[in-house]
Coordinates of N, CA, C and O in Angstrom, one line a residue:
X1 N 46.4 -86.7 107.5 CA 45.4 -87.5 108.1 C 44.2 -86.7 108.6 O 43.1 -87.2 108.6
X2 N 44.5 -85.5 109.0 CA 43.4 -84.7 109.5 C 42.5 -84.3 108.3 O 41.3 -84.1 108.5
X3 N 43.0 -84.2 107.1 CA 42.2 -83.9 105.9 C 41.2 -85.1 105.7 O 40.1 -84.9 105.3
X4 N 41.7 -86.3 105.8 CA 40.9 -87.5 105.6 C 39.8 -87.5 106.7 O 38.6 -87.9 106.5
X5 N 40.2 -87.2 107.9 CA 39.2 -87.2 109.0 C 38.1 -86.1 108.8 O 36.9 -86.4 109.0
X6 N 38.5 -85.0 108.4 CA 37.6 -83.9 108.1 C 36.6 -84.3 107.0 O 35.4 -84.1 107.0
X7 N 37.2 -84.9 106.0 CA 36.3 -85.4 104.8 C 35.4 -86.5 105.3 O 34.2 -86.5 104.9
X8 N 35.8 -87.4 106.1 CA 35.0 -88.4 106.7 C 33.9 -87.8 107.5 O 32.7 -88.3 107.4
X9 N 34.2 -86.9 108.4 CA 33.2 -86.3 109.2 C 32.1 -85.5 108.4 O 30.9 -85.5 108.7
X10 N 32.6 -84.8 107.3 CA 31.7 -84.1 106.4 C 30.7 -85.1 105.7 O 29.5 -84.8 105.6
X11 N 31.3 -86.2 105.3 CA 30.5 -87.2 104.6 C 29.5 -87.8 105.5 O 28.3 -88.1 105.2
X12 N 29.9 -88.1 106.8 CA 29.0 -88.7 107.7 C 27.9 -87.7 108.1 O 26.7 -88.1 108.2
X13 N 28.2 -86.4 108.2 CA 27.2 -85.4 108.5 C 26.2 -85.3 107.3 O 25.0 -85.3 107.5
X14 N 26.7 -85.4 106.1 CA 25.8 -85.3 104.9 C 24.9 -86.6 104.8 O 23.7 -86.5 104.5
X15 N 25.5 -87.7 105.1 CA 24.7 -89.0 105.2 C 23.6 -88.9 106.2 O 22.5 -89.3 106.0
X16 N 23.9 -88.4 107.4 CA 23.0 -88.3 108.5 C 21.9 -87.3 108.1 O 20.7 -87.6 108.4
X17 N 22.2 -86.2 107.5 CA 21.2 -85.3 107.1 C 20.3 -85.9 106.0 O 19.0 -85.7 106.1
X18 N 20.8 -86.6 105.1 CA 20.0 -87.2 104.0 C 19.1 -88.3 104.7 O 17.9 -88.4 104.3
X19 N 19.6 -89.0 105.6 CA 18.8 -90.1 106.3 C 17.7 -89.4 107.1 O 16.6 -90.0 107.1
X20 N 17.9 -88.3 107.7 CA 16.9 -87.6 108.4 C 15.8 -87.1 107.5 O 14.6 -87.2 107.8
X21 N 16.1 -86.7 106.3 CA 15.1 -86.2 105.3 C 14.3 -87.4 104.9 O 13.1 -87.3 104.7
X22 N 14.9 -88.5 104.6 CA 14.2 -89.7 104.1 C 13.3 -90.2 105.2 O 12.1 -90.6 105.0
X23 N 13.8 -90.2 106.5 CA 12.9 -90.7 107.6 C 11.7 -89.8 107.7 O 10.6 -90.2 108.0
X24 N 11.9 -88.5 107.6 CA 10.8 -87.5 107.7 C 9.8 -87.7 106.6 O 8.6 -87.7 106.8
X25 N 10.3 -88.0 105.4 CA 9.4 -88.3 104.2 C 8.6 -89.5 104.5 O 7.4 -89.6 104.2
X26 N 9.2 -90.6 105.0 CA 8.5 -91.8 105.2 C 7.4 -91.6 106.3 O 6.3 -92.1 106.1
X27 N 7.7 -90.9 107.3 CA 6.7 -90.6 108.4 C 5.6 -89.8 107.8 O 4.4 -90.0 108.1
X28 N 5.9 -88.8 107.0 CA 4.9 -88.0 106.3 C 4.0 -88.9 105.5 O 2.7 -88.7 105.5
X29 N 4.5 -89.8 104.7 CA 3.7 -90.7 103.9 C 2.9 -91.6 104.7 O 1.7 -91.9 104.4
X30 N 3.4 -92.1 105.8 CA 2.6 -93.0 106.7 C 1.4 -92.2 107.3 O 0.3 -92.8 107.3
X31 N 1.6 -91.0 107.7 CA 0.5 -90.3 108.2 C -0.5 -89.9 107.2 O -1.7 -89.9 107.4
X32 N 0.0 -89.6 105.9 CA -0.9 -89.3 104.8 C -1.8 -90.4 104.5 O -3.0 -90.3 104.2
X33 N -1.2 -91.6 104.4 CA -2.0 -92.8 103.9 C -2.6 -93.6 105.0 O -3.3 -94.6 104.7
X34 N -2.4 -93.3 106.2 CA -3.0 -94.1 107.3 C -4.4 -93.9 107.5 O -5.2 -94.7 107.9
X35 N -4.9 -92.7 107.1 CA -6.3 -92.3 107.3 C -7.3 -93.0 106.4 O -8.4 -93.3 106.8
X36 N -6.9 -93.3 105.2 CA -7.9 -93.9 104.2 C -7.2 -95.1 103.6 O -6.0 -95.2 103.4
X37 N -8.1 -96.1 103.3 CA -7.6 -97.3 102.6 C -7.4 -96.9 101.1 O -7.8 -95.9 100.6
X38 N -6.8 -97.9 100.4 CA -6.5 -97.7 99.0 C -7.8 -97.5 98.2 O -7.9 -96.7 97.3
X39 N -8.8 -98.3 98.5 CA -10.1 -98.2 97.9 C -10.8 -96.8 98.1 O -11.4 -96.2 97.2
X40 N -10.7 -96.3 99.3 CA -11.3 -95.0 99.6 C -10.6 -93.9 98.8 O -11.2 -93.0 98.3
X41 N -9.3 -94.0 98.8 CA -8.5 -93.0 98.0 C -8.9 -93.0 96.5 O -9.0 -92.0 95.9
X42 N -9.0 -94.2 96.0 CA -9.4 -94.4 94.6 C -10.8 -93.8 94.3 O -11.0 -93.1 93.3
X43 N -11.7 -94.1 95.2 CA -13.0 -93.6 95.1 C -13.1 -92.0 95.1 O -13.8 -91.4 94.4
X44 N -12.2 -91.5 96.0 CA -12.1 -90.0 96.1 C -11.6 -89.4 94.8 O -12.2 -88.4 94.3
X45 N -10.6 -90.1 94.2 CA -10.1 -89.5 92.9 C -11.1 -89.7 91.8 O -11.3 -88.8 91.0
X46 N -11.9 -90.8 91.8 CA -12.9 -91.0 90.8 C -14.0 -89.9 91.0 O -14.5 -89.3 90.0
X47 N -14.4 -89.7 92.2 CA -15.4 -88.8 92.5 C -15.0 -87.3 92.1 O -15.8 -86.6 91.5
X48 N -13.8 -87.0 92.4 CA -13.3 -85.7 92.0 C -13.3 -85.5 90.5 O -13.6 -84.5 89.9
X49 N -12.8 -86.6 89.8 CA -12.8 -86.6 88.3 C -14.2 -86.4 87.8 O -14.5 -85.7 86.8
X50 N -15.2 -87.1 88.4 CA -16.6 -87.1 87.9 C -17.1 -85.7 88.1 O -17.9 -85.2 87.2
X51 N -16.8 -85.1 89.2 CA -17.3 -83.7 89.5 C -16.7 -82.7 88.4 O -17.4 -81.9 87.9
X52 N -15.4 -82.9 88.1 CA -14.8 -82.1 87.1 C -15.5 -82.2 85.7 O -15.7 -81.2 85.0
X53 N -15.8 -83.5 85.4 CA -16.4 -83.7 84.1 C -17.8 -83.1 84.0 O -18.2 -82.5 83.1
X54 N -18.5 -83.3 85.1 CA -19.9 -82.7 85.2 C -19.9 -81.2 85.1 O -20.7 -80.6 84.4
X55 N -19.0 -80.6 85.8 CA -18.9 -79.1 85.7 C -18.5 -78.7 84.3 O -19.1 -77.7 83.8
X56 N -17.6 -79.4 83.7 CA -17.3 -79.0 82.3 C -18.5 -79.2 81.3 O -18.7 -78.4 80.5
X57 N -19.2 -80.3 81.5 CA -20.4 -80.5 80.7 C -21.4 -79.5 80.9 O -22.1 -79.0 79.9
X58 N -21.7 -79.0 82.1 CA -22.6 -78.0 82.4 C -22.2 -76.7 81.7 O -23.0 -76.0 81.1
X59 N -20.9 -76.4 81.8 CA -20.4 -75.2 81.2 C -20.6 -75.2 79.7 O -21.0 -74.2 79.0
X60 N -20.2 -76.3 79.0 CA -20.4 -76.5 77.6 C -21.9 -76.4 77.2 O -22.2 -75.7 76.2
X61 N -22.7 -77.0 78.0 CA -24.2 -77.0 77.7 C -24.7 -75.5 77.8 O -25.5 -75.1 77.0
X62 N -24.2 -74.8 78.8 CA -24.7 -73.4 78.9 C -24.2 -72.5 77.7 O -24.9 -71.6 77.3
X63 N -23.0 -72.8 77.2 CA -22.5 -72.0 76.1 C -23.1 -72.4 74.8 O -23.0 -71.7 73.8
X64 N -23.7 -73.6 74.7 CA -24.2 -74.1 73.4 C -25.6 -74.6 73.5 O -25.9 -75.8 73.2
X65 N -26.5 -73.8 74.0 CA -27.9 -74.2 74.2 C -28.6 -74.6 72.9 O -29.4 -75.5 72.9
X66 N -28.3 -73.9 71.8 CA -28.9 -74.3 70.5 C -28.5 -75.6 70.1 O -29.4 -76.4 69.6
X67 N -27.2 -76.0 70.1 CA -26.8 -77.3 69.7 C -27.3 -78.4 70.6 O -27.7 -79.4 70.2
X68 N -27.4 -78.1 71.9 CA -28.0 -79.0 72.8 C -29.5 -79.3 72.5 O -29.9 -80.4 72.6
X69 N -30.2 -78.2 72.2 CA -31.6 -78.4 71.9 C -31.8 -79.2 70.6 O -32.7 -80.0 70.5
X70 N -31.0 -78.9 69.6 CA -31.0 -79.7 68.4 C -30.7 -81.2 68.6 O -31.4 -82.1 68.0
X71 N -29.7 -81.5 69.4 CA -29.4 -82.8 69.7 C -30.5 -83.5 70.5 O -30.9 -84.7 70.1
X72 N -31.1 -82.9 71.4 CA -32.3 -83.4 72.1 C -33.4 -83.7 71.2 O -34.1 -84.7 71.3
X73 N -33.7 -82.8 70.3 CA -34.8 -83.0 69.3 C -34.5 -84.1 68.4 O -35.4 -84.9 68.1
X74 N -33.3 -84.3 68.0 CA -32.9 -85.4 67.1 C -33.1 -86.8 67.9 O -33.6 -87.7 67.3
X75 N -32.8 -86.8 69.1 CA -33.0 -88.0 69.9 C -34.4 -88.3 70.1 O -34.9 -89.5 69.9
X76 N -35.3 -87.3 70.3 CA -36.7 -87.6 70.4 C -37.3 -88.0 69.1 O -38.1 -89.0 69.1
X77 N -36.9 -87.4 68.0 CA -37.4 -87.9 66.7 C -37.0 -89.3 66.4 O -37.7 -90.1 65.9
X78 N -35.7 -89.7 66.8 CA -35.2 -91.0 66.5 C -36.1 -92.0 67.3 O -36.5 -93.1 66.7
X79 N -36.4 -91.8 68.5 CA -37.2 -92.7 69.3 C -38.6 -92.8 68.9 O -39.3 -93.8 69.1
X80 N -39.1 -91.7 68.3 CA -40.5 -91.6 67.9 C -40.7 -91.8 66.4 O -41.7 -91.5 65.8
X81 N -39.7 -92.4 65.7 CA -39.7 -92.5 64.3 C -40.8 -93.4 63.8 O -41.4 -93.2 62.8
X82 N -41.0 -94.6 64.5 CA -42.1 -95.5 64.0 C -43.5 -94.9 64.1 O -44.2 -95.0 63.1
X83 N -43.9 -94.3 65.2 CA -45.2 -93.6 65.2 C -45.3 -92.5 64.2 O -46.4 -92.3 63.6
X84 N -44.2 -91.8 64.0 CA -44.3 -90.6 63.0 C -44.5 -91.2 61.6 O -45.3 -90.7 60.8
X85 N -43.8 -92.3 61.3 CA -43.9 -92.9 59.9 C -45.3 -93.4 59.8 O -45.9 -93.4 58.7
X86 N -45.9 -94.0 60.8 CA -47.3 -94.5 60.7 C -48.3 -93.4 60.5 O -49.3 -93.6 59.8
X87 N -48.1 -92.3 61.1 CA -49.0 -91.1 60.8 C -49.0 -90.7 59.4 O -50.1 -90.5 58.8
X88 N -47.9 -90.8 58.7 CA -47.8 -90.4 57.3 C -48.1 -91.6 56.4 O -48.0 -91.5 55.1
X89 N -48.5 -92.7 56.9 CA -48.9 -93.9 56.1 C -47.7 -94.7 55.6 O -47.9 -95.6 54.8
X90 N -46.6 -94.4 56.1 CA -45.4 -95.2 55.8 C -45.0 -96.2 56.9 O -44.9 -95.8 58.1
X91 N -44.9 -97.4 56.5 CA -44.6 -98.4 57.5 C -43.1 -98.5 57.7 O -42.3 -98.4 56.7
X92 N -42.6 -98.7 58.8 CA -41.1 -98.9 59.0 C -40.6 -100.1 58.2 O -41.4 -101.1 58.1
X93 N -39.4 -100.1 57.7 CA -38.9 -101.1 56.9 C -38.7 -102.4 57.7 O -38.8 -103.5 57.2
X94 N -38.4 -102.3 59.0 CA -38.2 -103.5 59.8 C -39.5 -104.4 59.8 O -39.4 -105.6 59.8
X95 N -40.7 -103.7 59.9 CA -42.0 -104.5 59.9 C -42.2 -105.2 58.6 O -42.7 -106.3 58.7
X96 N -41.9 -104.7 57.5 CA -42.0 -105.3 56.2 C -41.2 -106.6 56.1 O -41.6 -107.6 55.6
X97 N -39.9 -106.5 56.6 CA -39.0 -107.6 56.5 C -39.5 -108.7 57.4 O -39.5 -109.9 57.1
X98 N -40.0 -108.4 58.6 CA -40.5 -109.4 59.5 C -41.8 -110.1 59.0 O -42.0 -111.2 59.2
X99 N -42.6 -109.3 58.3 CA -43.8 -109.8 57.7 C -43.5 -110.8 56.6 O -44.2 -111.8 56.4
X100 N -42.5 -110.5 55.8 CA -42.1 -111.4 54.7 C -41.5 -112.7 55.3 O -41.7 -113.8 54.7
X101 N -40.8 -112.6 56.4 CA -40.2 -113.8 57.0 C -41.2 -114.7 57.6 O -41.1 -115.9 57.6
X102 N -42.4 -114.1 58.1 CA -43.4 -114.9 58.7 C -44.2 -115.7 57.6 O -44.7 -116.8 57.9
X103 N -44.2 -115.3 56.4 CA -45.0 -116.0 55.3 C -44.3 -117.2 54.8 O -43.8 -118.0 54.9

């Protein structure tokens, strides 16, 4: 009978220790999450992610300045394609199609 009592006391002590750990974790979570709302925490995570992406983009841009300059030049030429074609006497194809549709 004493063996059963000792086993029961050991199990009770183990249960109480586990319960104390769980209670401490719950209190820790309560204090962690009580300061900010769910929306504020989500915005903080988004903001941190955006900062990380920005820093990575700056690093890649610094390492590949030539590729970045070529890409920027391609974008400028794309947006200026109609005036450039007009300078060489070539009309953009879109204008010819709309002129035919008007007739």
